[in-house]
Structure formats: structure tokens, C-alpha cells
mmCIF file of C-alpha atoms in Angstrom:
data_model
loop_
_atom_site.group_PDB
_atom_site.id
_atom_site.type_symbol
_atom_site.label_atom_id
_atom_site.label_comp_id
_atom_site.label_asym_id
_atom_site.label_seq_id
_atom_site.Cartn_x
_atom_site.Cartn_y
_atom_site.Cartn_z
ATOM 1 C CA MET U 1 -26.802 -18.486 -8.866
ATOM 2 C CA LYS U 2 -24.864 -15.290 -8.144
ATOM 3 C CA ARG U 3 -21.939 -14.732 -10.508
ATOM 4 C CA ASN U 4 -18.631 -13.214 -9.501
ATOM 5 C CA THR U 5 -18.325 -9.934 -11.410
ATOM 6 C CA PHE U 6 -14.787 -9.129 -10.257
ATOM 7 C CA PRO U 7 -12.005 -9.644 -12.832
ATOM 8 C CA GLU U 8 -9.655 -12.517 -12.014
ATOM 9 C CA GLN U 9 -6.504 -11.361 -10.283
ATOM 10 C CA THR U 10 -3.390 -12.220 -12.255
ATOM 11 C CA HIS U 11 -0.404 -10.909 -10.258
ATOM 12 C CA PHE U 12 0.876 -9.893 -6.860
ATOM 13 C CA ILE U 13 4.254 -8.752 -5.539
ATOM 14 C CA GLY U 14 6.023 -10.130 -2.489
ATOM 15 C CA VAL U 15 9.189 -11.296 -0.762
ATOM 16 C CA LEU U 16 9.967 -15.018 -0.735
ATOM 17 C CA LEU U 17 11.258 -16.462 2.535
ATOM 18 C CA PRO U 18 14.449 -18.549 2.747
ATOM 19 C CA GLU U 19 14.099 -22.296 2.269
ATOM 20 C CA ASP U 20 14.569 -23.332 5.907
ATOM 21 C CA ILE U 21 11.914 -20.887 7.165
ATOM 22 C CA THR U 22 9.672 -21.947 4.275
ATOM 23 C CA LEU U 23 10.008 -25.610 5.311
ATOM 24 C CA THR U 24 9.121 -24.728 8.922
ATOM 25 C CA LEU U 25 6.043 -22.780 7.842
ATOM 26 C CA GLU U 26 4.995 -25.549 5.459
ATOM 27 C CA ASP U 27 5.073 -27.871 8.505
ATOM 28 C CA CYS U 28 2.792 -25.357 10.236
ATOM 29 C CA ARG U 29 0.446 -25.396 7.236
ATOM 30 C CA ARG U 30 0.439 -29.199 7.384
ATOM 31 C CA TYR U 31 -0.511 -29.026 11.079
ATOM 32 C CA MET U 32 -3.407 -26.678 10.262
ATOM 33 C CA ARG U 33 -4.573 -28.948 7.441
ATOM 34 C CA GLU U 34 -4.383 -32.133 9.507
ATOM 35 C CA SER U 35 -5.852 -30.618 12.693
ATOM 36 C CA TYR U 36 -8.449 -28.214 11.273
ATOM 37 C CA GLY U 37 -8.939 -29.114 7.605
ATOM 38 C CA CYS U 38 -7.403 -25.842 6.364
ATOM 39 C CA LYS U 39 -6.423 -25.849 2.677
ATOM 40 C CA SER U 40 -6.851 -22.278 1.473
ATOM 41 C CA GLY U 41 -3.822 -20.731 -0.173
ATOM 42 C CA TYR U 42 -1.488 -23.701 0.296
ATOM 43 C CA GLY U 43 -0.567 -23.710 -3.372
ATOM 44 C CA THR U 44 1.096 -20.317 -2.941
ATOM 45 C CA PRO U 45 4.811 -20.212 -2.024
ATOM 46 C CA VAL U 46 5.515 -18.890 1.499
ATOM 47 C CA HIS U 47 6.035 -15.140 1.200
ATOM 48 C CA VAL U 48 5.397 -11.673 2.616
ATOM 49 C CA THR U 49 2.985 -9.713 0.397
ATOM 50 C CA LEU U 50 4.010 -6.192 -0.656
ATOM 51 C CA VAL U 51 1.293 -5.530 -3.265
ATOM 52 C CA PRO U 52 -1.861 -7.680 -2.915
ATOM 53 C CA PRO U 53 -3.297 -9.519 -5.927
ATOM 54 C CA PHE U 54 -4.437 -7.369 -8.838
ATOM 55 C CA ARG U 55 -5.402 -7.817 -12.469
ATOM 56 C CA LEU U 56 -2.649 -6.827 -14.883
ATOM 57 C CA PRO U 57 -4.163 -5.522 -18.148
ATOM 58 C CA LYS U 58 -3.280 -7.610 -21.218
ATOM 59 C CA GLU U 59 -1.152 -4.844 -22.723
ATOM 60 C CA TYR U 60 1.368 -5.264 -19.869
ATOM 61 C CA SER U 61 3.474 -8.271 -18.901
ATOM 62 C CA THR U 62 5.230 -9.792 -15.922
ATOM 63 C CA SER U 63 8.496 -8.711 -17.541
ATOM 64 C CA ASP U 64 7.296 -5.093 -17.627
ATOM 65 C CA ILE U 65 6.790 -5.159 -13.861
ATOM 66 C CA ALA U 66 10.060 -6.997 -13.115
ATOM 67 C CA GLU U 67 12.064 -4.634 -15.336
ATOM 68 C CA ALA U 68 10.491 -1.577 -13.698
ATOM 69 C CA ILE U 69 11.323 -2.936 -10.232
ATOM 70 C CA ALA U 70 14.893 -3.616 -11.382
ATOM 71 C CA ASP U 71 15.214 -0.091 -12.817
ATOM 72 C CA THR U 72 13.670 1.836 -9.918
ATOM 73 C CA VAL U 73 13.254 -0.046 -6.626
ATOM 74 C CA ALA U 74 16.166 -2.497 -6.751
ATOM 75 C CA THR U 75 18.894 0.134 -6.664
ATOM 76 C CA LYS U 76 17.537 2.270 -3.806
ATOM 77 C CA GLY U 77 19.256 0.355 -0.996
ATOM 78 C CA LEU U 78 15.957 -0.858 0.458
ATOM 79 C CA GLY U 79 17.156 -4.374 1.358
ATOM 80 C CA PHE U 80 17.482 -5.165 5.064
ATOM 81 C CA ALA U 81 17.504 -7.908 7.697
ATOM 82 C CA ALA U 82 13.946 -8.772 8.780
ATOM 83 C CA LYS U 83 12.735 -10.710 11.806
ATOM 84 C CA ILE U 84 9.976 -13.201 12.532
ATOM 85 C CA ASP U 85 8.721 -13.216 16.111
ATOM 86 C CA ASN U 86 6.422 -16.224 16.546
ATOM 87 C CA PHE U 87 2.787 -16.272 15.348
ATOM 88 C CA ASP U 88 -0.332 -14.106 15.485
ATOM 89 C CA ALA U 89 -3.756 -13.885 13.850
ATOM 90 C CA PHE U 90 -6.189 -11.489 12.263
ATOM 91 C CA GLY U 91 -9.189 -12.706 14.274
ATOM 92 C CA ASP U 92 -10.361 -16.105 13.042
ATOM 93 C CA ARG U 93 -9.573 -15.216 9.399
ATOM 94 C CA THR U 94 -5.793 -15.591 9.143
ATOM 95 C CA ILE U 95 -3.000 -17.179 11.185
ATOM 96 C CA PHE U 96 0.488 -16.029 10.274
ATOM 97 C CA ALA U 97 4.147 -15.955 11.209
ATOM 98 C CA LYS U 98 4.499 -12.479 12.661
ATOM 99 C CA VAL U 99 7.083 -10.487 10.751
ATOM 100 C CA VAL U 100 8.297 -7.574 12.861
ATOM 101 C CA CYS U 101 6.976 -4.474 11.126
ATOM 102 C CA GLY U 102 8.741 -1.171 10.831
ATOM 103 C CA GLU U 103 9.708 1.702 8.584
ATOM 104 C CA LYS U 104 11.926 -0.428 6.314
ATOM 105 C CA TRP U 105 9.015 -2.741 5.434
ATOM 106 C CA THR U 106 6.687 0.221 4.879
ATOM 107 C CA ASN U 107 9.221 1.988 2.632
ATOM 108 C CA LEU U 108 9.766 -1.181 0.591
ATOM 109 C CA ARG U 109 6.009 -1.686 0.186
ATOM 110 C CA ASP U 110 5.419 1.965 -0.751
ATOM 111 C CA GLU U 111 8.230 2.098 -3.327
ATOM 112 C CA THR U 112 7.136 -1.215 -4.863
ATOM 113 C CA LEU U 113 3.511 -0.098 -5.124
ATOM 114 C CA LYS U 114 4.547 3.224 -6.705
ATOM 115 C CA CYS U 115 6.591 1.289 -9.244
ATOM 116 C CA VAL U 116 3.682 -1.029 -10.134
ATOM 117 C CA LEU U 117 1.346 1.949 -10.533
ATOM 118 C CA ARG U 118 3.848 3.685 -12.851
ATOM 119 C CA VAL U 119 3.917 0.588 -15.063
ATOM 120 C CA CYS U 120 0.147 0.049 -15.134
ATOM 121 C CA PRO U 121 -1.766 2.969 -13.578
ATOM 122 C CA GLY U 122 -4.871 2.073 -11.618
ATOM 123 C CA CYS U 123 -4.291 -1.694 -11.480
ATOM 124 C CA ALA U 124 -3.636 -1.769 -7.699
ATOM 125 C CA LYS U 125 -4.510 0.306 -4.634
ATOM 126 C CA LYS U 126 -2.714 1.187 -1.416
ATOM 127 C CA ASP U 127 -4.358 -0.370 1.623
ATOM 128 C CA SER U 128 -5.520 2.317 4.044
ATOM 129 C CA ARG U 129 -4.646 0.146 7.066
ATOM 130 C CA PRO U 130 -1.137 0.196 8.568
ATOM 131 C CA PHE U 131 1.121 -2.292 6.800
ATOM 132 C CA GLN U 132 1.541 -5.541 8.769
ATOM 133 C CA PRO U 133 4.030 -7.779 6.986
ATOM 134 C CA HIS U 134 3.254 -11.445 7.633
ATOM 135 C CA ALA U 135 3.741 -14.960 6.256
ATOM 136 C CA THR U 136 0.366 -16.692 6.088
ATOM 137 C CA VAL U 137 -0.001 -20.152 7.616
ATOM 138 C CA ALA U 138 -3.796 -20.488 7.265
ATOM 139 C CA ASN U 139 -6.565 -18.220 6.028
ATOM 140 C CA ARG U 140 -10.215 -18.067 4.988
ATOM 141 C CA ASP U 141 -11.092 -21.656 5.957
ATOM 142 C CA ILE U 142 -10.091 -21.706 9.645
ATOM 143 C CA PRO U 143 -12.965 -23.165 11.692
ATOM 144 C CA GLU U 144 -14.630 -20.669 14.011
ATOM 145 C CA GLY U 145 -12.871 -20.536 17.376
ATOM 146 C CA ALA U 146 -9.872 -22.629 16.265
ATOM 147 C CA SER U 147 -7.370 -19.770 16.106
ATOM 148 C CA THR U 148 -6.797 -19.554 19.863
ATOM 149 C CA LYS U 149 -5.833 -23.225 20.281
ATOM 150 C CA ALA U 150 -3.817 -23.259 17.043
ATOM 151 C CA LEU U 151 -1.856 -20.189 18.149
ATOM 152 C CA GLU U 152 -1.056 -21.863 21.490
ATOM 153 C CA VAL U 153 0.440 -24.821 19.637
ATOM 154 C CA LEU U 154 2.295 -22.737 17.042
ATOM 155 C CA ASN U 155 3.650 -20.230 19.543
ATOM 156 C CA GLY U 156 4.922 -23.177 21.579
ATOM 157 C CA MET U 157 7.511 -23.601 18.807
ATOM 158 C CA GLY U 158 9.137 -20.304 19.771
ATOM 159 C CA LEU U 159 9.789 -19.353 16.141
ATOM 160 C CA ARG U 160 12.260 -16.481 16.114
ATOM 161 C CA GLU U 161 14.252 -16.019 12.943
ATOM 162 C CA GLU U 162 16.096 -13.325 11.041
ATOM 163 C CA PHE U 163 16.249 -13.337 7.249
ATOM 164 C CA PRO U 164 17.516 -11.070 4.477
ATOM 165 C CA VAL U 165 15.035 -9.074 2.436
ATOM 166 C CA ASP U 166 17.191 -9.119 -0.673
ATOM 167 C CA GLY U 167 14.725 -9.694 -3.503
ATOM 168 C CA ILE U 168 11.264 -8.742 -4.731
ATOM 169 C CA THR U 169 9.244 -11.449 -6.481
ATOM 170 C CA VAL U 170 6.514 -10.973 -9.073
ATOM 171 C CA PHE U 171 3.968 -13.780 -8.706
ATOM 172 C CA GLU U 172 1.553 -14.663 -11.472
ATOM 173 C CA ARG U 173 -1.462 -16.939 -11.611
ATOM 174 C CA ASN U 174 -0.773 -20.016 -13.693
ATOM 175 C CA GLY U 175 -3.454 -22.686 -14.017
ATOM 176 C CA GLY U 176 -5.238 -21.555 -10.865
ATOM 177 C CA ARG U 177 -2.041 -21.484 -8.764
ATOM 178 C CA TRP U 178 0.312 -18.660 -7.872
ATOM 179 C CA VAL U 179 3.894 -19.146 -9.079
ATOM 180 C CA ALA U 180 7.028 -17.079 -8.522
ATOM 181 C CA ALA U 181 7.493 -15.781 -12.067
ATOM 182 C CA ALA U 182 10.428 -13.371 -11.591
ATOM 183 C CA THR U 183 12.618 -12.350 -8.657
ATOM 184 C CA VAL U 184 14.578 -9.102 -8.772
ATOM 185 C CA PRO U 185 17.555 -8.806 -6.379
ATOM 186 C CA ILE U 186 17.515 -5.576 -4.378
ATOM 187 C CA SER U 187 20.479 -3.726 -2.945
ATOM 188 C CA SER U 188 20.926 -3.050 0.738
ATOM 189 C CA SER U 189 22.275 -0.033 2.553
ATOM 190 C CA ASP U 190 22.758 -2.304 5.564
ATOM 191 C CA THR U 191 26.027 -4.223 5.460
ATOM 192 C CA THR U 192 24.904 -6.576 8.254
ATOM 193 C CA THR U 193 22.204 -8.611 6.535
ATOM 194 C CA LEU U 194 23.690 -11.884 7.709
ATOM 195 C CA ARG U 195 21.035 -14.408 8.611
ATOM 196 C CA THR U 196 20.899 -15.503 12.222
ATOM 197 C CA THR U 197 18.424 -16.762 14.788
ATOM 198 C CA PHE U 198 17.625 -14.343 17.598
#
């Protein structure tokens, strides 16, 4: 039997979505589970990932990361109003609520990653692909060929929402599940971060 030689990931950094959008996307997850048997990742709160899962060395803590984010990223005016524009997929691997990407998301991701790497150098890496913010509905266990039909159903909902990006959450693995361990409010240079549907 082949053994996994990779160290277990302990943390990741993301943005939690508001409760009403979370409830809608949990309904979408339920649809994928009931229709296609998808279960992967459903223990994780609905979020947009900024820094993918990594292993935090034992000499550092969740508090170290949260405090560093509060001291460096939170005060830079990087908060903004984000938009979701229906659903999309990465092939047959992942179906997600499509968060409209742009420079504000990329800047927030870059500043957050720099902060994490200052706290614990070498624990995470920047993805070489362009940043595509998204809120995962199903991943890894989608049956082959199911994405097209599932996207037809999900896109029939016409999900178009706006939400404030006003906090960065440090997630940690706890008993095999990801939990939101600390959320740091972030300031905004945009005075119009009111939440509306578009």
C-alpha cells in the first residue's frame, strides 16, 4: 500500500461569504450530493480561498497569523464590494459560484500571502496561474461528464449577488474538518460596500 508522504495541511486563509449567500450555496451542495453523490469538502464553510491549505510549523500559531494580518493587511484599505455571477467549472474537477475576478481580489490575495510568508517563511507558495476567486460547490468527486448538466441546472438559478469583502479568515484543521478559527476585519477605501443584488 502506497503511503502519503506529504505533511498534513493545517491552515488556509480565505474570505467567508455572508449567511444568505452561504445558505444558497449550501442548497447547491445539497443538490450535488443528492443528484450526483458529491460529498468532498462539504465540511468546510463556504468561502473564497486566498491562500490554499498549507502546513503551519509547530512553532507558529493561528494567533500569529491573525495578528500579522491585523497588523499589516487589515489597515491597507483592501476591502471592497465583490460580485458573484452565476456558476462555472474547472473541467469536471470543480463546480463553483463564479466570483468576478479583478485587481482588487489579486491585490488582497497577494498581500495576504506576503503576510503569511513573513510570519512563517516557506510554508506556502504563490500559484503560478492567474487568480480565479470562487466559492466551491462540488469538487474532486464529481462523476465524469456530470458538470455540464449540473451547470445547466445551477445557472438556471441566475445567481447574481454582491457582497462585502470586509474580513480575512484563518481556517484551521480541527478533527479532520476545517473551521473558521479567527476572522480579522479589514478596512475599505471604498465607501460604497453596501450589499445589493445586481
